[in-house]
């Protein structure tokens, strides 16, 4: 079944079985392997992507359902090749990762939060990543990283709508 | 964790969706898919066809209609959570929605889907039962309206026939006057399934006496249950002792579930505590309205 997908601003057409999850389509058909496959049934959050700016588990939807949305994966959030987004930079700064497996999902969940809420409380940060499991249990630094990203964005001189990038 | 093959169709209208559903015995509707897709992935469900109703305009949106706020079945939970009409007119729903799943599941999960799924611990179903909302169901060309207090039959079992489709949920609008709401739940971690939950809405008279009190518990029994004894609270000042007395028989009569996570005795105890707290929270909130 053919489906047109808008991924990171690029139109792609894929031909997949209806049962192919968006996650498997991204990784298998489009080689966008930054989106992680974890539990594949909606528990771990490793496969989080943004769908029209909202965090969504890509294992819980089928690729054939995803036409017409703006899909953003971890590959699509840095402003330019070789650069990091403000959130990614803060994860590096605060060492908001250990093994790195949950990191793409965590970073995208943080982006979704900061696009909607420029100055979240720690409780709101925890709520925003509550759907993402880190089995290294490095949550403390992840919360600190998102806090730092919010602070850096608040001091940024970039136009607000563009700031999260 | 890969679903068995199925055919995927996206009908252009509700009528077409109902025809497809009637013509294909083991077809399933999909909207947000946040419960169905895991079941497909684990092959607990193996439908031959998925009928995607998520983009049907006629099933989407939130509007005021007479005494009700009508939430289209495929309205996403995240949309309802941020909706000003819901915040103003169905404050109990607005209070409960942030407890539904996680931000990513609310971004896809729908209000009607949660109702149709009938998980005993679902917050939206609990709110519907508390307020006596109505569920609109279309089967073939027929539409019927079922009270949420009768809609749920058991865990994942509702009055919706196999070829029926929940099209909307009609939540009663906030009554006039001094209204307060209360909501609480106990789960292993925040955002996990509720072991027990409770919701309440209270209307106070000008002199502070209770005009109306609804309270219901979820997760305790196999469906969300309104505690009908709370009707005896009308005319009282909703003292904690009044609340305890009014709900005592309902709590004692709960057919509580026991499972790996919590015993039936624990659920009964927590149901009582949460119901009392929910009414007290609603009372305090209403008493601040002048």
PDB file of N, CA, C and O in Angstrom, chain B residues 43-83:
ATOM      1  N   UNK B  43      -0.812  -9.764  19.210  1.00  0.00           N
ATOM      2  CA  UNK B  43      -1.722 -10.714  18.536  1.00  0.00           C
ATOM      3  C   UNK B  43      -2.825 -11.222  19.458  1.00  0.00           C
ATOM      4  O   UNK B  43      -3.316 -12.341  19.315  1.00  0.00           O
ATOM      5  N   UNK B  44      -3.200 -10.365  20.412  1.00  0.00           N
ATOM      6  CA  UNK B  44      -4.395 -10.662  21.207  1.00  0.00           C
ATOM      7  C   UNK B  44      -5.632 -10.339  20.388  1.00  0.00           C
ATOM      8  O   UNK B  44      -6.725 -10.813  20.688  1.00  0.00           O
ATOM      9  N   UNK B  45      -5.457  -9.495  19.368  1.00  0.00           N
ATOM     10  CA  UNK B  45      -6.532  -9.218  18.408  1.00  0.00           C
ATOM     11  C   UNK B  45      -5.967  -9.455  17.016  1.00  0.00           C
ATOM     12  O   UNK B  45      -4.827  -9.082  16.730  1.00  0.00           O
ATOM     13  N   UNK B  46      -6.741 -10.130  16.168  1.00  0.00           N
ATOM     14  CA  UNK B  46      -6.293 -10.409  14.803  1.00  0.00           C
ATOM     15  C   UNK B  46      -7.420 -10.137  13.813  1.00  0.00           C
ATOM     16  O   UNK B  46      -7.890 -11.042  13.124  1.00  0.00           O
ATOM     17  N   UNK B  47      -7.867  -8.888  13.733  1.00  0.00           N
ATOM     18  CA  UNK B  47      -8.931  -8.573  12.784  1.00  0.00           C
ATOM     19  C   UNK B  47      -8.430  -8.697  11.344  1.00  0.00           C
ATOM     20  O   UNK B  47      -7.236  -8.510  11.085  1.00  0.00           O
ATOM     21  N   UNK B  48      -9.335  -9.017  10.430  1.00  0.00           N
ATOM     22  CA  UNK B  48      -8.935  -9.109   9.019  1.00  0.00           C
ATOM     23  C   UNK B  48      -8.911  -7.726   8.392  1.00  0.00           C
ATOM     24  O   UNK B  48      -8.317  -7.528   7.339  1.00  0.00           O
ATOM     25  N   UNK B  49      -9.594  -6.782   9.032  1.00  0.00           N
ATOM     26  CA  UNK B  49      -9.696  -5.439   8.456  1.00  0.00           C
ATOM     27  C   UNK B  49      -9.706  -4.397   9.568  1.00  0.00           C
ATOM     28  O   UNK B  49     -10.363  -4.576  10.589  1.00  0.00           O
ATOM     29  N   UNK B  50      -8.957  -3.312   9.333  1.00  0.00           N
ATOM     30  CA  UNK B  50      -9.044  -2.157  10.224  1.00  0.00           C
ATOM     31  C   UNK B  50      -9.748  -1.034   9.479  1.00  0.00           C
ATOM     32  O   UNK B  50      -9.349  -0.671   8.372  1.00  0.00           O
ATOM     33  N   UNK B  51     -10.797  -0.511  10.100  1.00  0.00           N
ATOM     34  CA  UNK B  51     -11.561   0.588   9.505  1.00  0.00           C
ATOM     35  C   UNK B  51     -11.173   1.852  10.256  1.00  0.00           C
ATOM     36  O   UNK B  51     -11.519   2.014  11.430  1.00  0.00           O
ATOM     37  N   UNK B  52     -10.437   2.725   9.589  1.00  0.00           N
ATOM     38  CA  UNK B  52      -9.881   3.902  10.253  1.00  0.00           C
ATOM     39  C   UNK B  52     -10.885   5.053  10.210  1.00  0.00           C
ATOM     40  O   UNK B  52     -11.166   5.616   9.155  1.00  0.00           O
ATOM     41  N   UNK B  53     -11.423   5.409  11.389  1.00  0.00           N
ATOM     42  CA  UNK B  53     -12.411   6.489  11.456  1.00  0.00           C
ATOM     43  C   UNK B  53     -11.810   7.781  12.009  1.00  0.00           C
ATOM     44  O   UNK B  53     -12.518   8.761  12.213  1.00  0.00           O
ATOM     45  N   UNK B  54     -10.489   7.779  12.219  1.00  0.00           N
ATOM     46  CA  UNK B  54      -9.866   8.900  12.940  1.00  0.00           C
ATOM     47  C   UNK B  54     -10.048  10.243  12.238  1.00  0.00           C
ATOM     48  O   UNK B  54     -10.037  11.279  12.874  1.00  0.00           O
ATOM     49  N   UNK B  55     -10.198  10.227  10.910  1.00  0.00           N
ATOM     50  CA  UNK B  55     -10.255  11.518  10.198  1.00  0.00           C
ATOM     51  C   UNK B  55     -11.674  11.910   9.795  1.00  0.00           C
ATOM     52  O   UNK B  55     -11.842  12.856   9.028  1.00  0.00           O
ATOM     53  N   UNK B  56     -12.670  11.194  10.286  1.00  0.00           N
ATOM     54  CA  UNK B  56     -14.046  11.542   9.902  1.00  0.00           C
ATOM     55  C   UNK B  56     -14.470  12.831  10.617  1.00  0.00           C
ATOM     56  O   UNK B  56     -14.610  12.854  11.842  1.00  0.00           O
ATOM     57  N   UNK B  57     -14.674  13.878   9.829  1.00  0.00           N
ATOM     58  CA  UNK B  57     -15.011  15.188  10.407  1.00  0.00           C
ATOM     59  C   UNK B  57     -16.270  15.106  11.257  1.00  0.00           C
ATOM     60  O   UNK B  57     -16.404  15.787  12.267  1.00  0.00           O
ATOM     61  N   UNK B  58     -17.237  14.286  10.817  1.00  0.00           N
ATOM     62  CA  UNK B  58     -18.521  14.226  11.524  1.00  0.00           C
ATOM     63  C   UNK B  58     -18.381  13.615  12.926  1.00  0.00           C
ATOM     64  O   UNK B  58     -19.309  13.708  13.739  1.00  0.00           O
ATOM     65  N   UNK B  59     -17.233  13.003  13.191  1.00  0.00           N
ATOM     66  CA  UNK B  59     -17.011  12.418  14.520  1.00  0.00           C
ATOM     67  C   UNK B  59     -16.054  13.247  15.356  1.00  0.00           C
ATOM     68  O   UNK B  59     -15.629  12.832  16.427  1.00  0.00           O
ATOM     69  N   UNK B  60     -15.696  14.418  14.842  1.00  0.00           N
ATOM     70  CA  UNK B  60     -14.646  15.178  15.515  1.00  0.00           C
ATOM     71  C   UNK B  60     -15.174  16.510  16.017  1.00  0.00           C
ATOM     72  O   UNK B  60     -16.060  17.101  15.418  1.00  0.00           O
ATOM     73  N   UNK B  61     -14.620  16.985  17.107  1.00  0.00           N
ATOM     74  CA  UNK B  61     -14.919  18.338  17.567  1.00  0.00           C
ATOM     75  C   UNK B  61     -15.733  18.356  18.847  1.00  0.00           C
ATOM     76  O   UNK B  61     -16.298  17.350  19.273  1.00  0.00           O
ATOM     77  N   UNK B  62     -15.758  19.542  19.439  1.00  0.00           N
ATOM     78  CA  UNK B  62     -16.433  19.735  20.722  1.00  0.00           C
ATOM     79  C   UNK B  62     -17.389  20.903  20.556  1.00  0.00           C
ATOM     80  O   UNK B  62     -16.978  21.982  20.118  1.00  0.00           O
ATOM     81  N   UNK B  63     -18.664  20.685  20.865  1.00  0.00           N
ATOM     82  CA  UNK B  63     -19.630  21.781  20.701  1.00  0.00           C
ATOM     83  C   UNK B  63     -20.682  21.738  21.810  1.00  0.00           C
ATOM     84  O   UNK B  63     -20.949  20.689  22.402  1.00  0.00           O
ATOM     85  N   UNK B  64     -21.266  22.910  22.056  1.00  0.00           N
ATOM     86  CA  UNK B  64     -22.352  23.000  23.032  1.00  0.00           C
ATOM     87  C   UNK B  64     -23.656  22.724  22.307  1.00  0.00           C
ATOM     88  O   UNK B  64     -23.891  23.214  21.208  1.00  0.00           O
ATOM     89  N   UNK B  65     -24.496  21.901  22.919  1.00  0.00           N
ATOM     90  CA  UNK B  65     -25.780  21.568  22.301  1.00  0.00           C
ATOM     91  C   UNK B  65     -26.783  21.407  23.434  1.00  0.00           C
ATOM     92  O   UNK B  65     -26.684  20.481  24.225  1.00  0.00           O
ATOM     93  N   UNK B  66     -27.725  22.319  23.529  1.00  0.00           N
ATOM     94  CA  UNK B  66     -28.688  22.310  24.627  1.00  0.00           C
ATOM     95  C   UNK B  66     -27.955  22.239  25.966  1.00  0.00           C
ATOM     96  O   UNK B  66     -27.068  23.030  26.212  1.00  0.00           O
ATOM     97  N   UNK B  67     -28.302  21.258  26.768  1.00  0.00           N
ATOM     98  CA  UNK B  67     -27.686  21.169  28.092  1.00  0.00           C
ATOM     99  C   UNK B  67     -26.403  20.374  28.124  1.00  0.00           C
ATOM    100  O   UNK B  67     -25.915  20.031  29.195  1.00  0.00           O
ATOM    101  N   UNK B  68     -25.876  20.055  26.954  1.00  0.00           N
ATOM    102  CA  UNK B  68     -24.725  19.152  26.936  1.00  0.00           C
ATOM    103  C   UNK B  68     -23.543  19.742  26.171  1.00  0.00           C
ATOM    104  O   UNK B  68     -23.717  20.618  25.320  1.00  0.00           O
ATOM    105  N   UNK B  69     -22.373  19.249  26.524  1.00  0.00           N
ATOM    106  CA  UNK B  69     -21.191  19.488  25.703  1.00  0.00           C
ATOM    107  C   UNK B  69     -20.946  18.174  24.971  1.00  0.00           C
ATOM    108  O   UNK B  69     -20.723  17.130  25.601  1.00  0.00           O
ATOM    109  N   UNK B  70     -21.045  18.239  23.654  1.00  0.00           N
ATOM    110  CA  UNK B  70     -20.942  17.032  22.847  1.00  0.00           C
ATOM    111  C   UNK B  70     -19.504  16.902  22.350  1.00  0.00           C
ATOM    112  O   UNK B  70     -18.991  17.782  21.655  1.00  0.00           O
ATOM    113  N   UNK B  71     -18.870  15.818  22.748  1.00  0.00           N
ATOM    114  CA  UNK B  71     -17.494  15.573  22.322  1.00  0.00           C
ATOM    115  C   UNK B  71     -17.529  14.463  21.279  1.00  0.00           C
ATOM    116  O   UNK B  71     -17.932  13.327  21.572  1.00  0.00           O
ATOM    117  N   UNK B  72     -17.155  14.789  20.055  1.00  0.00           N
ATOM    118  CA  UNK B  72     -17.121  13.802  18.975  1.00  0.00           C
ATOM    119  C   UNK B  72     -16.187  12.662  19.346  1.00  0.00           C
ATOM    120  O   UNK B  72     -15.151  12.877  19.987  1.00  0.00           O
ATOM    121  N   UNK B  73     -16.562  11.448  18.927  1.00  0.00           N
ATOM    122  CA  UNK B  73     -15.849  10.259  19.418  1.00  0.00           C
ATOM    123  C   UNK B  73     -14.360  10.291  19.097  1.00  0.00           C
ATOM    124  O   UNK B  73     -13.548   9.835  19.896  1.00  0.00           O
ATOM    125  N   UNK B  74     -13.968  10.816  17.930  1.00  0.00           N
ATOM    126  CA  UNK B  74     -12.550  10.744  17.566  1.00  0.00           C
ATOM    127  C   UNK B  74     -11.780  12.008  17.961  1.00  0.00           C
ATOM    128  O   UNK B  74     -10.632  12.194  17.543  1.00  0.00           O
ATOM    129  N   UNK B  75     -12.409  12.839  18.787  1.00  0.00           N
ATOM    130  CA  UNK B  75     -11.690  13.996  19.333  1.00  0.00           C
ATOM    131  C   UNK B  75     -10.542  13.498  20.196  1.00  0.00           C
ATOM    132  O   UNK B  75     -10.740  12.664  21.089  1.00  0.00           O
ATOM    133  N   UNK B  76      -9.367  13.988  19.925  1.00  0.00           N
ATOM    134  CA  UNK B  76      -8.204  13.491  20.655  1.00  0.00           C
ATOM    135  C   UNK B  76      -8.224  13.997  22.101  1.00  0.00           C
ATOM    136  O   UNK B  76      -8.643  15.116  22.378  1.00  0.00           O
ATOM    137  N   UNK B  77      -7.741  13.158  23.000  1.00  0.00           N
ATOM    138  CA  UNK B  77      -7.762  13.510  24.427  1.00  0.00           C
ATOM    139  C   UNK B  77      -6.968  14.785  24.676  1.00  0.00           C
ATOM    140  O   UNK B  77      -7.367  15.621  25.500  1.00  0.00           O
ATOM    141  N   UNK B  78      -5.861  14.967  23.960  1.00  0.00           N
ATOM    142  CA  UNK B  78      -5.045  16.164  24.155  1.00  0.00           C
ATOM    143  C   UNK B  78      -5.800  17.419  23.717  1.00  0.00           C
ATOM    144  O   UNK B  78      -5.612  18.495  24.285  1.00  0.00           O
ATOM    145  N   UNK B  79      -6.648  17.277  22.710  1.00  0.00           N
ATOM    146  CA  UNK B  79      -7.450  18.412  22.238  1.00  0.00           C
ATOM    147  C   UNK B  79      -8.497  18.771  23.294  1.00  0.00           C
ATOM    148  O   UNK B  79      -8.669  19.939  23.653  1.00  0.00           O
ATOM    149  N   UNK B  80      -9.180  17.757  23.816  1.00  0.00           N
ATOM    150  CA  UNK B  80     -10.183  18.006  24.857  1.00  0.00           C
ATOM    151  C   UNK B  80      -9.541  18.604  26.107  1.00  0.00           C
ATOM    152  O   UNK B  80     -10.112  19.473  26.770  1.00  0.00           O
ATOM    153  N   UNK B  81      -8.323  18.151  26.394  1.00  0.00           N
ATOM    154  CA  UNK B  81      -7.594  18.624  27.583  1.00  0.00           C
ATOM    155  C   UNK B  81      -7.340  20.134  27.511  1.00  0.00           C
ATOM    156  O   UNK B  81      -7.326  20.806  28.531  1.00  0.00           O
ATOM    157  N   UNK B  82      -7.163  20.647  26.294  1.00  0.00           N
ATOM    158  CA  UNK B  82      -6.819  22.066  26.145  1.00  0.00           C
ATOM    159  C   UNK B  82      -8.017  22.898  25.689  1.00  0.00           C
ATOM    160  O   UNK B  82      -7.868  24.079  25.391  1.00  0.00           O
ATOM    161  N   UNK B  83      -9.188  22.279  25.640  1.00  0.00           N
ATOM    162  CA  UNK B  83     -10.335  22.966  25.058  1.00  0.00           C
ATOM    163  C   UNK B  83     -10.997  23.913  26.072  1.00  0.00           C
ATOM    164  O   UNK B  83     -11.361  23.489  27.172  1.00  0.00           O
TER     165      UNK B  83
END
